[in-house]
Structures are given as structure tokens and as C-alpha cells.
Amino acid sequence: MSTSDLQSSSAGSTPSGVSIVTIDSLARNVGATVVLRGWLYNRRSSGKVHFLEVRDGTGMVQCVMGKNDVDEATFAAADHLSQETSVEITGLVKAHPKRPNVFEVAATGLRVLGKPSGEYPISPKEHGTDFLMDNRHLWLRSKRQHAILRVRHTIIRTIRDYFDGLGFTLVDAPIFTPNACEGTSTLFETDYHGDKAYLTQSGQLYMEAAAAAVGKAYCFGPTFRAEKSKTRRHLAEFWMVEPEVAFMDLDGDMDLAEGLLVALADRVLTERREELAILERDTSKLETVKRPFPRIRYDQAVAIINEHRRERRAKGETNQDGSPVEDFPWGEDFGGEDETVVSNRYDRPVMVHRYPAEVKAFYLKRDPEDARLALGVDVLAPEGYGEVIGGGQREDDLATLEAAIEHHKLPKEAFEWYLDLRRYGSFPHAGFGLGVERSVAWLCGLPHVRETIPFPRMLSRLAP
RNA sequence: UCCAGCUUAGCUCAGUCGGUAGAGCAGGUGACUGUUAAUCACCGGGUCGCUGGUUCGAGUCCAGCAGCUGGAGCCA
């Protein structure tokens, strides 16, 4: 089999010369006799006609087998096929008699390639999430999960195309890191030949080094958080893309983030219409993701939250625990609920910038116009999907950065290499991190991030 | 870590007032020549999460524990 065969979505031909095709190429093969290879998704029968629904990873097709079209043994065999039997079906490609633009295969031959040794666990009826997650390796075969995998793939490819197209260089960051840096989140600890090592929570510091080498750098890999978070927005292992650009300021950073999200929505809408339909995604909510995104200051976001809280108080509402609704205290970070209140004001992602420095990471540059603020930005996705991007301009002054490290009580020795970036030709620079799973959840309209990654790692799940 | 909810057949669930266990799907057998989670008939299928308590009697009431789910906190 050659590469060109694969690219033309024809997987070769049988000894008798019949071409082996994939389901997504049936439209081009109407009137031809072809061979399909795949798995039986569902089977129906009307006595003298069997309807075999077959999936092959590129799509789904109904194969019709009339009693008079095949020999008796083949017809009898088709009657006893169970779900997920792998099969090779030979037949004539035809238009569906009732449905426009749908094709079916009039089967003339059937070969069973792999017979299930037992009952397939996932029946075409409803199941609970925990059961499906226990069978995640099989659940991936279902229509919805297949659609999500494809959208995820498109999102990842778009991210790479976007940065590659802008002249970025991919620079991989390490997974093992020597110290529990940044001091913020809880890390997974591991034994590294007798020393303690931690699984990375971000490649950002390394990208700052890379930016000084290549100008525009990005890394794309898994990151790990050991917090005991049990919500629909959290995973213990998730993927993040982190661009870092030399001589870019906060405004440029926001331009870059905005362009990426517009590209993602646009590409998913053009290339994954079918998948979004399977997921029943309201695509009108994605059509509005166009430039420019609103850019509001932290102060304005606080005002929006307080306006909302005052309305709730006026209606006599209380918090979930029954406590009275208080004004949002300036200086704190937003909770999930607050983010939703802000993002619900807009029909596209909103960028909230200039947060209080105290609630943000030590490496963010102070706002020259207001020392209480940091030049950071969070991008909140619409519909309550929360923060999909966090970033900002980095502190490029050696003394200020040293003071920040001391203020956060971080071990200075561990950051000597990072401080070197300010010692040898310091430069203004900025970047951000985009969480892939939250982006997939948003673009697909999924209620939980656990379905956005093939094999999720969560507080109470390490298998399969 | 805290709060709430859930745990009954392979799966999804019902189970009244405390009186000894039910349905649909899946599986099996059969009927049906255009079905779309096909339909119809019949069949097999149970450590009611675990431990203890109350009671003549517990799936049901009580306590403890475990697991799962969601939320808060924390975080992206």
C-alpha cells in the first residue's frame, strides 16, 4: 500500500480487482462495486432483508442485504452478527431510495474478520457517565465521541497552523521540572533518580528563554495539576499551547489571542459542520466569534459583577448557602460564577486585563500607570465556559523581578537561569497559555471537559 | 478539605404504608422484503454498595464506612 493510496482514501484493491474504499468516499463511487472494512454499529432485519449499519472511522453507511442477493449461508451469517463485529462487505454503491445525498451499499458479499467473544458493553441505549468512562476505550467508537475526537484534531491542527503561519518556532518544554516553581498550584511529585522532580504545570518560563533565541516561540504539550478539583472544568492532565513573543506588549498579546480564537471558531465552522451537527452545537453562537473582542479592565469586570449582585439583592436572592449577596471585594480573583456573569454580557469571548498584581503570578509586569495592577489578561469564553486563555506581558526589569520572587517567598536559586534572561539583553515580551480541553468543550458545546480528551485523568480516574 | 445527591439484573431505571424483586434495552429463540435506538412473541438473568442496629419481618427505617456525581474552595 502506498502513501498516495491512503491520500486518495482508497486503501487498495482486492485480488479480484475490486477497490477497497472508505465510507467518506462513497459519493464518488456510486454505481461501482466496492469493498468496505469496518465494524458493525447496528443491525436491523425485516426477515428477507438485513440492514447492516457499518462504521469505518470515516463515516457510517447502511448496507442492505436482500435474501436473493447472496447465498444462503451468507444471509444466515448476517442475521447473527453482533454489535462491533469487524467485517468486510462487498457491494454496489447506490443512492439511498428515500434520503437525498445519502448513500447505501447493496451487499453481495460478507466476510467476518473478527467476531466479538462476548456481549459488547455499550448498547445503543443510554448509559451513565461513570460506566461509559470505565469503557472509555470502547466509548470512543460511538458517534458523539468520534465527532469530538475529530473536532479536537481540527482545533489542534488550527493552533499549529496559526502559529506556524505567523513565523513561530515550536520549542518543546520539559515535562519534568526541578522545583515547585510559581508557588501557585499543587504539583505531582515524582522520584527522579533519588531527587524530587515535578510534572510541569506550564512551559512558559522555558518559552521566555526560547523567545530570546527564536523571537516567536510556542510549546504545545501536556501539563499537570494535582489540585483536588472536582468540577466540570478541571482535569489532572490537560494540554496547553503557550506562545511567547519577544518585543511584544500586552496589546499585541491580546491581538494574538484574539486572532487564535477567531481562527479556531472559523476553522471548526468550515471543516467540522457535520460533527457540530452530531453534537447538536448551536453554531449561531460560534458565527459571532469575530474581531474585535471586547477588552475590559479588571475594574470594569468588577463593576459588571457588582451590578449583577445588586440586582440579585434587589430581588431578595441569597447565595446557595443562604448567606446574603455581598459586593465583590476589589483585589480578589473571580470565581466561576463571576466569570459567567461577565462573559454573558457578550456574544464573543471577552478579554479582561490589568488584574490586581497580588492575585496573579510573580512574573507578570506591573502596570507602569498603576503599580497595584499587573499587565495580565484572561480571555473568558462565552456561554459560561470560563477562562480559556491566561497570559500577559512579563516583567523584564531584573530588580523588580528579584523583588517579586522574594515577595512570593520563592527559592531564588531555582530562578537564577530565569533571571539570566533579564541579565543578558533584557527585552519586553509577552505570551499566553490556551487550554485545549476548555477550548474543545466551548467549541463543541459540551458540558464537561472529560469528554474533550481521549483518556481523561481526573481526581478519581486513572483508567483506562 | 467542606456541602449536597446517588448506589437495585450486563446497562438505564421503577419499587407505594416495612410483608420476601419489576420494566425497557442488551443477550438467546422465532416471525416479518425498506428498516432508521425497527417492530412483535417467547426465554434466561439479582450478594438490592458494605458493616452493624431497630423489628416477628428491612431494597425500604437508623448509624457508620466505601464508591461515584455535582458544587464550593483551589485552579487553567
Coordinates of C-alpha atoms (C1' of nucleotides) in Angstrom, one line a residue:
Chain A
M1 CA 0.0 0.0 0.0
S2 CA 1.5 3.4 -1.0
T3 CA 1.1 6.8 0.6
S4 CA -0.8 8.1 -2.4
D5 CA -3.4 5.3 -2.0
L6 CA -4.1 6.5 1.5
Q7 CA -4.4 10.1 0.5
S8 CA -7.0 9.2 -2.2
S9 CA -8.9 7.5 0.6
S10 CA -8.7 4.2 -1.3
A11 CA -7.0 1.5 0.7
G12 CA -6.0 -0.6 -2.3
S13 CA -7.9 -3.3 -4.0
T14 CA -8.7 -7.0 -3.6
P15 CA -7.1 -9.8 -5.6
S16 CA -10.1 -9.7 -7.9
G17 CA -9.6 -6.0 -8.6
V18 CA -12.5 -4.6 -6.6
S19 CA -11.3 -1.3 -4.9
I20 CA -11.3 -1.1 -1.1
V21 CA -12.8 2.3 -0.2
T22 CA -13.6 4.3 2.9
I23 CA -17.2 5.4 3.7
D24 CA -16.4 9.1 3.2
S25 CA -15.6 8.4 -0.5
L26 CA -18.9 6.6 -1.3
A27 CA -20.3 9.6 -3.1
R28 CA -17.5 9.3 -5.7
N29 CA -18.2 5.6 -6.2
V30 CA -21.9 5.5 -6.9
G31 CA -22.5 2.7 -9.4
A32 CA -19.3 0.9 -8.6
T33 CA -18.9 -2.3 -6.7
V34 CA -16.5 -1.7 -3.8
V35 CA -15.2 -3.4 -0.6
L36 CA -15.7 -1.7 2.8
R37 CA -13.9 -2.7 6.0
G38 CA -15.3 -1.7 9.3
W39 CA -17.3 -2.5 12.4
L40 CA -21.0 -3.3 12.8
Y41 CA -22.7 -0.5 14.6
N42 CA -26.2 -1.7 14.5
R43 CA -28.3 -4.4 12.7
R44 CA -31.9 -4.4 11.7
S45 CA -33.8 -7.1 9.8
S46 CA -37.1 -7.5 8.1
G47 CA -36.9 -11.2 7.5
K48 CA -35.8 -11.2 3.9
V49 CA -33.7 -8.1 4.1
H50 CA -30.9 -7.3 6.6
F51 CA -29.8 -3.7 7.2
L52 CA -26.2 -3.6 8.5
E53 CA -25.0 -0.3 9.7
V54 CA -21.3 -0.2 9.4
R55 CA -18.7 2.4 10.6
D56 CA -15.1 2.5 9.5
G57 CA -13.8 5.7 11.2
T58 CA -14.5 7.9 8.3
G59 CA -18.3 7.6 8.5
M60 CA -21.3 5.4 8.7
V61 CA -23.2 3.6 6.0
Q62 CA -26.2 1.3 5.8
C63 CA -25.5 -1.9 3.9
V64 CA -28.6 -3.6 2.5
M65 CA -28.6 -7.4 2.1
G66 CA -31.6 -9.0 0.3
K67 CA -32.1 -12.7 0.7
N68 CA -31.8 -13.2 -3.1
D69 CA -28.6 -11.2 -3.4
V70 CA -26.3 -13.6 -1.5
D71 CA -26.1 -17.3 -0.9
E72 CA -28.0 -18.9 2.0
A73 CA -25.0 -19.2 4.3
T74 CA -24.0 -15.6 4.0
F75 CA -27.6 -14.4 4.6
A76 CA -27.9 -16.6 7.7
A77 CA -24.5 -15.3 9.0
A78 CA -25.6 -11.7 8.6
D79 CA -28.6 -12.4 10.8
H80 CA -26.4 -13.4 13.7
L81 CA -23.8 -10.7 13.6
S82 CA -23.4 -8.9 16.9
Q83 CA -22.6 -5.3 17.6
E84 CA -18.9 -4.3 16.8
T85 CA -18.1 -7.4 14.7
S86 CA -15.4 -6.3 12.3
V87 CA -16.5 -7.1 8.8
E88 CA -15.5 -6.8 5.1
I89 CA -18.5 -6.1 2.9
T90 CA -18.6 -6.2 -0.8
G91 CA -21.4 -4.4 -2.6
L92 CA -22.8 -1.9 -5.1
V93 CA -22.8 1.8 -4.1
K94 CA -26.3 3.3 -4.6
A95 CA -28.2 6.4 -3.7
H96 CA -30.5 6.0 -0.7
P97 CA -34.1 5.4 -2.1
K98 CA -35.6 7.8 0.5
R99 CA -32.9 10.2 1.6
P100 CA -31.2 12.7 -0.6
N101 CA -27.4 12.9 -0.5
V102 CA -27.2 9.7 1.5
F103 CA -25.7 6.5 0.0
E104 CA -26.1 2.9 0.8
V105 CA -24.4 -0.3 -0.3
A106 CA -26.3 -3.2 -1.8
A107 CA -24.3 -6.0 -0.2
T108 CA -23.3 -9.0 -2.3
G109 CA -20.6 -10.4 -0.1
L110 CA -19.8 -10.5 3.6
R111 CA -16.6 -11.7 5.4
V112 CA -16.4 -11.7 9.2
L113 CA -12.9 -10.5 10.2
G114 CA -13.3 -10.5 14.0
K115 CA -16.2 -11.9 16.0
P116 CA -16.7 -10.4 19.4
S117 CA -16.0 -13.0 22.1
G118 CA -18.8 -11.6 24.3
E119 CA -21.6 -9.1 24.6
Y120 CA -20.5 -5.6 23.6
P121 CA -20.9 -3.5 26.8
I122 CA -22.1 -0.3 25.2
S123 CA -25.6 -0.9 23.8
P124 CA -27.4 1.7 21.6
K125 CA -29.4 2.8 24.7
E126 CA -28.5 5.3 27.3
H127 CA -25.7 4.8 29.8
G128 CA -24.3 6.6 32.8
T129 CA -21.2 8.7 32.6
D130 CA -19.2 6.5 35.1
F131 CA -19.9 3.3 33.2
L132 CA -19.0 5.0 29.9
M133 CA -15.8 6.3 31.3
D134 CA -14.9 2.8 32.6
N135 CA -15.4 1.7 29.0
R136 CA -13.7 4.8 27.5
H137 CA -11.6 2.7 25.2
L138 CA -14.8 1.4 23.6
W139 CA -16.9 4.6 24.1
L140 CA -14.6 6.4 21.7
R141 CA -16.2 4.4 18.8
S142 CA -19.6 6.0 19.3
K143 CA -20.9 8.7 17.1
R144 CA -20.6 11.6 19.5
Q145 CA -17.2 10.7 20.8
H146 CA -15.9 10.2 17.3
A147 CA -17.2 13.7 16.4
I148 CA -15.4 15.2 19.4
L149 CA -12.2 13.5 18.5
R150 CA -12.3 15.0 15.0
V151 CA -13.1 18.5 16.3
R152 CA -10.3 18.2 18.8
H153 CA -8.0 17.2 16.0
T154 CA -9.0 20.2 13.9
I155 CA -8.5 22.5 16.8
I156 CA -5.0 21.3 17.4
R157 CA -4.1 21.5 13.8
T158 CA -5.5 25.0 13.6
I159 CA -3.4 26.1 16.6
R160 CA -0.3 24.8 14.9
D161 CA -1.2 26.3 11.5
Y162 CA -1.9 29.7 13.2
F163 CA 1.5 30.0 14.9
D164 CA 3.4 28.4 12.1
G165 CA 1.8 30.8 9.7
L166 CA 2.9 33.7 11.8
G167 CA 6.5 32.6 11.8
F168 CA 6.7 31.0 15.2
T169 CA 9.1 28.2 16.0
L170 CA 7.9 25.2 18.0
V171 CA 10.1 24.8 21.0
D172 CA 9.3 21.8 23.3
A173 CA 9.3 22.5 27.0
P174 CA 10.3 19.8 29.5
I175 CA 7.8 17.6 31.4
F176 CA 10.0 17.1 34.4
T177 CA 10.8 20.2 36.3
P178 CA 13.2 20.5 39.2
N179 CA 11.2 22.6 41.6
A180 CA 7.7 23.5 42.6
C181 CA 8.1 26.9 40.9
E182 CA 5.5 29.6 40.5
G183 CA 4.3 28.6 44.0
T184 CA 0.7 28.7 42.9
S185 CA -0.8 25.3 42.1
T186 CA -0.2 21.9 43.6
L187 CA 2.1 19.7 41.6
F188 CA 2.6 16.0 41.1
E189 CA 5.8 14.9 42.7
T190 CA 7.9 12.1 41.3
D191 CA 11.2 10.4 42.1
Y192 CA 14.0 11.4 39.7
H193 CA 16.9 9.2 40.4
G194 CA 16.8 10.0 44.1
D195 CA 15.9 13.6 43.7
K196 CA 12.4 15.1 43.8
A197 CA 11.0 16.2 40.4
Y198 CA 7.6 17.6 39.5
L199 CA 5.4 17.2 36.5
T200 CA 5.2 20.5 34.6
Q201 CA 2.4 22.9 35.3
S202 CA 3.4 25.2 32.5
G203 CA 6.2 25.6 29.9
Q204 CA 6.0 29.3 30.0
L205 CA 9.3 30.2 31.7
Y206 CA 11.1 28.0 29.2
M207 CA 9.3 29.8 26.4
E208 CA 10.7 33.1 27.6
A209 CA 14.2 31.6 27.2
A210 CA 13.1 30.3 23.8
A211 CA 11.7 33.7 22.7
A212 CA 15.2 35.2 23.2
A213 CA 16.5 32.5 20.9
V214 CA 13.9 32.5 18.1
G215 CA 11.9 35.6 18.6
K216 CA 8.5 33.9 18.4
A217 CA 8.2 30.6 20.2
Y218 CA 5.5 28.3 21.2
C219 CA 5.3 25.0 23.0
F220 CA 2.4 22.5 22.9
G221 CA 2.2 19.7 25.4
P222 CA 0.5 18.2 28.4
T223 CA 0.5 19.9 31.7
F224 CA -0.3 18.5 35.1
R225 CA -2.1 19.8 38.2
A226 CA -2.6 17.9 41.4
E227 CA -5.3 20.1 42.9
K228 CA -8.2 18.2 44.3
S229 CA -10.6 20.0 42.0
K230 CA -13.8 18.1 41.2
T231 CA -15.6 20.3 38.6
R232 CA -16.6 20.1 35.0
R233 CA -13.8 22.5 34.1
H234 CA -10.8 20.5 35.6
L235 CA -8.5 17.7 34.6
A236 CA -5.4 16.4 36.3
E237 CA -3.7 16.2 32.9
F238 CA -4.5 18.7 30.1
W239 CA -3.0 20.1 27.0
M240 CA -1.8 23.7 26.7
V241 CA -0.3 25.8 23.9
E242 CA 1.9 28.6 25.1
P243 CA 3.2 31.2 22.7
E244 CA 5.8 33.7 23.8
V245 CA 6.9 36.7 21.7
A246 CA 9.9 39.0 22.0
F247 CA 9.3 42.7 21.9
M248 CA 5.5 42.3 22.2
D249 CA 3.4 44.2 24.7
L250 CA 0.1 43.4 26.4
D251 CA -1.9 44.9 23.5
G252 CA 0.0 42.8 21.0
D253 CA -0.6 39.8 23.2
M254 CA -4.4 40.4 23.1
D255 CA -4.3 40.8 19.3
L256 CA -2.5 37.4 19.1
A257 CA -5.0 35.7 21.4
E258 CA -8.0 37.2 19.6
G259 CA -6.6 36.0 16.2
L260 CA -6.2 32.5 17.5
L261 CA -9.7 32.2 18.9
V262 CA -11.2 33.7 15.7
A263 CA -9.2 31.2 13.7
L264 CA -10.4 28.3 15.8
A265 CA -14.1 29.2 15.6
D266 CA -13.8 29.8 11.9
R267 CA -12.0 26.6 11.1
V268 CA -14.3 24.4 13.1
L269 CA -17.3 26.0 11.5
T270 CA -15.9 25.4 8.0
E271 CA -14.4 22.0 8.4
R272 CA -16.5 20.3 11.1
R273 CA -20.1 21.2 10.3
E274 CA -21.2 17.6 10.3
E275 CA -19.5 16.9 13.6
L276 CA -21.1 20.0 15.2
A277 CA -24.5 18.8 14.0
I278 CA -24.0 15.4 15.6
L279 CA -23.1 17.3 18.8
E280 CA -26.2 19.5 18.4
R281 CA -24.0 22.5 18.8
D282 CA -25.8 25.8 18.3
T283 CA -23.5 27.2 15.6
S284 CA -25.0 30.7 15.7
K285 CA -23.1 31.1 19.0
L286 CA -19.8 30.5 17.1
E287 CA -20.7 32.6 14.0
T288 CA -20.4 35.7 16.2
V289 CA -16.8 35.0 17.2
K290 CA -15.3 37.8 15.1
R291 CA -12.8 40.6 15.7
P292 CA -12.8 42.8 17.7
F293 CA -13.3 41.1 21.1
P294 CA -14.3 43.4 23.9
R295 CA -11.3 44.4 26.1
I296 CA -12.3 45.4 29.6
R297 CA -10.2 46.3 32.6
Y298 CA -10.5 44.2 35.8
D299 CA -12.2 47.3 37.3
Q300 CA -14.9 47.2 34.7
A301 CA -15.4 43.5 35.2
V302 CA -15.8 44.1 39.0
A303 CA -18.4 46.8 38.2
I304 CA -20.4 44.3 36.0
I305 CA -20.3 41.7 38.7
N306 CA -21.5 44.2 41.3
E307 CA -24.2 45.5 39.1
H308 CA -25.4 41.9 38.8
R309 CA -25.1 41.3 42.5
R310 CA -27.1 44.4 43.3
E311 CA -29.9 43.2 41.0
R312 CA -29.9 39.9 42.8
R313 CA -30.1 41.6 46.2
A314 CA -32.9 43.8 45.0
K315 CA -34.8 40.6 44.0
G316 CA -34.2 39.3 47.5
E317 CA -31.9 36.4 46.3
T318 CA -29.3 34.8 48.5
N319 CA -26.2 32.7 47.9
Q320 CA -26.5 28.9 47.6
D321 CA -25.6 28.5 51.3
G322 CA -28.3 31.1 52.3
S323 CA -25.8 33.9 53.0
P324 CA -26.6 37.4 51.8
V325 CA -25.2 38.5 48.4
E326 CA -22.3 40.8 49.1
D327 CA -20.4 43.2 46.8
F328 CA -17.4 41.7 45.1
P329 CA -14.3 42.8 47.1
W330 CA -11.8 44.6 44.8
G331 CA -8.5 42.8 44.8
E332 CA -9.7 39.2 44.7
D333 CA -9.7 36.8 41.7
F334 CA -13.1 35.9 40.1
G335 CA -14.9 32.7 40.8
G336 CA -16.5 30.5 38.1
E337 CA -19.9 32.2 38.7
D338 CA -18.4 35.7 38.4
E339 CA -16.7 34.8 35.1
T340 CA -20.0 33.6 33.7
V341 CA -21.7 36.9 34.7
V342 CA -19.1 38.9 32.9
S343 CA -19.0 36.6 29.8
N344 CA -22.8 36.5 29.5
R345 CA -22.7 40.2 28.6
Y346 CA -21.1 39.5 25.3
D347 CA -21.7 37.3 22.2
R348 CA -18.0 36.6 21.8
P349 CA -15.0 36.0 24.1
V350 CA -14.2 38.8 26.4
M351 CA -10.7 39.9 27.4
V352 CA -10.3 41.0 31.0
H353 CA -6.9 42.8 31.6
R354 CA -5.0 44.6 34.3
Y355 CA -5.7 42.4 37.3
P356 CA -4.5 43.2 40.8
A357 CA -0.9 42.1 40.9
E358 CA -1.4 40.2 44.2
V359 CA -3.7 37.6 42.7
K360 CA -1.5 37.0 39.6
A361 CA 1.8 35.2 39.0
F362 CA 5.0 36.8 40.1
Y363 CA 6.4 37.1 36.6
L364 CA 3.7 39.5 35.2
K365 CA 4.9 43.0 34.6
R366 CA 3.5 45.8 36.8
D367 CA 1.3 48.4 35.0
P368 CA 3.5 51.5 34.8
E369 CA 0.4 53.6 35.2
D370 CA -0.9 51.8 38.3
A371 CA 1.5 49.8 40.5
R372 CA -1.3 47.8 42.0
L373 CA -2.1 46.2 38.7
A374 CA -0.4 43.6 36.6
L375 CA -0.3 43.6 32.8
G376 CA -2.1 40.3 32.6
V377 CA -5.1 39.2 30.6
D378 CA -7.7 36.4 30.9
V379 CA -9.9 35.5 28.0
L380 CA -13.3 34.3 29.0
A381 CA -15.2 32.1 26.5
P382 CA -18.9 32.8 26.1
E383 CA -21.8 30.8 27.5
G384 CA -20.1 30.3 30.8
Y385 CA -17.1 28.2 29.5
G386 CA -14.8 30.3 31.6
E387 CA -11.1 31.1 31.2
V388 CA -9.7 29.5 28.0
I389 CA -6.6 31.8 27.9
G390 CA -4.5 33.4 30.5
G391 CA -1.4 35.5 29.8
G392 CA 0.2 38.8 29.8
Q393 CA 3.3 40.9 29.5
R394 CA 6.3 39.6 31.5
E395 CA 8.4 41.6 34.0
D396 CA 11.6 42.5 32.2
D397 CA 13.3 44.5 34.9
L398 CA 15.8 42.5 36.8
A399 CA 15.5 44.3 40.2
T400 CA 11.6 44.3 40.1
L401 CA 11.6 40.6 39.2
E402 CA 14.0 39.8 42.0
A403 CA 11.8 41.7 44.4
A404 CA 8.7 39.8 43.2
I405 CA 10.4 36.4 43.7
E406 CA 11.3 37.5 47.2
H407 CA 7.8 38.8 47.9
H408 CA 6.3 35.5 46.8
K409 CA 8.8 33.6 49.1
L410 CA 10.1 31.6 46.1
P411 CA 13.6 30.0 46.2
K412 CA 15.8 32.4 44.3
E413 CA 18.4 29.8 43.4
A414 CA 15.9 28.0 41.3
F415 CA 15.2 31.1 39.2
E416 CA 18.8 32.1 38.5
W417 CA 18.6 30.8 35.0
Y418 CA 15.3 32.7 34.5
L419 CA 16.9 35.9 35.9
D420 CA 19.7 35.5 33.4
L421 CA 17.1 36.3 30.7
R422 CA 17.0 39.8 32.3
R423 CA 20.8 40.0 32.8
Y424 CA 21.8 39.3 29.2
G425 CA 19.8 41.6 27.0
S426 CA 16.5 42.0 28.7
F427 CA 13.6 42.7 26.3
P428 CA 9.9 43.4 26.6
H429 CA 7.9 40.2 25.9
A430 CA 4.5 38.7 26.3
G431 CA 2.7 35.5 25.8
F432 CA -0.2 33.3 27.0
G433 CA -1.5 29.8 27.6
L434 CA -4.5 28.3 25.9
G435 CA -6.2 25.3 27.5
V436 CA -7.0 22.9 24.7
E437 CA -9.7 21.0 26.6
R438 CA -11.7 24.0 27.7
S439 CA -11.5 25.3 24.1
V440 CA -12.8 22.0 22.8
A441 CA -15.6 22.0 25.3
W442 CA -16.6 25.5 24.3
L443 CA -16.5 25.0 20.6
C444 CA -18.3 21.7 20.8
G445 CA -20.8 23.0 23.4
L446 CA -20.0 20.2 25.9
P447 CA -21.0 20.5 29.5
H448 CA -17.8 18.8 30.8
V449 CA -14.1 18.7 29.8
R450 CA -13.9 15.0 30.5
E451 CA -15.2 14.2 27.0
T452 CA -12.8 16.5 25.2
I453 CA -9.7 14.4 25.8
P454 CA -9.4 10.8 24.7
F455 CA -8.4 9.4 28.0
P456 CA -9.1 11.8 30.8
R457 CA -7.1 11.9 34.0
M458 CA -9.2 13.2 36.9
L459 CA -9.2 13.3 40.7
S460 CA -10.9 9.9 40.7
R461 CA -9.9 8.4 37.4
L462 CA -6.6 7.0 36.2
A463 CA -8.0 4.2 34.0
P464 CA -8.4 3.1 31.3
Chain B
rU1 C1' -10.9 19.7 52.8
rC2 C1' -16.3 21.2 53.2
rC3 C1' -21.6 20.8 51.5
rA4 C1' -25.4 18.1 48.7
rG5 C1' -27.2 14.0 46.0
rC6 C1' -26.8 9.0 44.3
rU7 C1' -25.6 3.3 44.9
rU8 C1' -31.5 -2.4 43.0
rA9 C1' -30.3 -7.6 36.6
rG10 C1' -24.8 -6.7 31.7
rC11 C1' -26.8 -1.2 31.0
rU12 C1' -30.7 2.7 32.3
rC13 C1' -34.1 2.9 36.0
rA14 C1' -39.0 1.9 38.9
rG15 C1' -40.0 -0.3 43.6
rU16 C1' -46.4 2.7 47.3
rC17 C1' -47.6 2.1 54.3
rG18 C1' -41.7 -2.2 56.4
rG19 C1' -44.6 -8.1 54.2
rU20 C1' -39.5 -11.9 50.6
rA21 C1' -37.9 -8.3 43.2
rG22 C1' -40.1 -5.3 38.4
rA23 C1' -39.8 -2.7 33.3
rG24 C1' -37.1 -1.2 29.0
rC25 C1' -32.7 -2.1 26.5
rA26 C1' -28.7 -5.7 25.8
rG27 C1' -28.3 -11.4 25.3
rG28 C1' -30.9 -16.2 23.3
rU29 C1' -35.1 -18.5 20.1
rG30 C1' -38.6 -17.5 16.5
rA31 C1' -41.9 -14.1 12.9
rC32 C1' -41.6 -10.3 9.2
rU33 C1' -38.7 -7.9 1.7
rG34 C1' -37.2 -0.9 3.1
rU35 C1' -35.7 -0.9 8.4
rU36 C1' -33.5 4.0 10.8
rA37 C1' -32.3 3.4 19.0
rA38 C1' -37.2 -1.1 13.5
rU39 C1' -41.4 -3.9 15.4
rC40 C1' -43.9 -8.3 17.5
rA41 C1' -44.0 -13.1 20.6
rC42 C1' -41.4 -16.2 24.0
rC43 C1' -36.9 -17.5 27.2
rG44 C1' -32.7 -17.0 30.6
rG45 C1' -30.8 -13.2 34.0
rG46 C1' -30.5 -10.5 41.4
rU47 C1' -24.7 -10.9 47.5
rC48 C1' -30.8 -4.6 46.5
rG49 C1' -22.7 -1.0 47.7
rC50 C1' -20.5 -2.9 52.6
rU51 C1' -21.0 -3.5 58.1
rG52 C1' -23.9 -3.1 62.2
rG53 C1' -28.7 -1.8 64.6
rU54 C1' -34.3 -1.4 65.2
rU55 C1' -38.2 -5.1 64.0
rC56 C1' -41.9 -11.2 64.0
rG57 C1' -40.1 -9.4 59.2
rA58 C1' -35.6 -4.3 56.1
rG59 C1' -34.4 -2.8 48.9
rU60 C1' -37.5 0.4 52.2
rC61 C1' -36.2 3.0 58.9
rC62 C1' -31.4 4.4 61.9
rA63 C1' -25.9 4.7 62.4
rG64 C1' -21.0 4.1 60.5
rC65 C1' -17.9 3.1 56.3
rA66 C1' -16.8 2.9 51.0
rG67 C1' -17.5 4.3 46.0
rC68 C1' -19.5 7.7 42.4
rU69 C1' -21.6 12.5 40.8
rG70 C1' -22.1 17.7 41.2
rG71 C1' -20.8 22.3 43.7
rA72 C1' -17.6 25.3 46.9
rG73 C1' -12.5 26.2 47.9
rC74 C1' -8.1 25.9 44.9
rC75 C1' -7.0 26.4 40.0
rA76 C1' -6.5 26.7 33.7

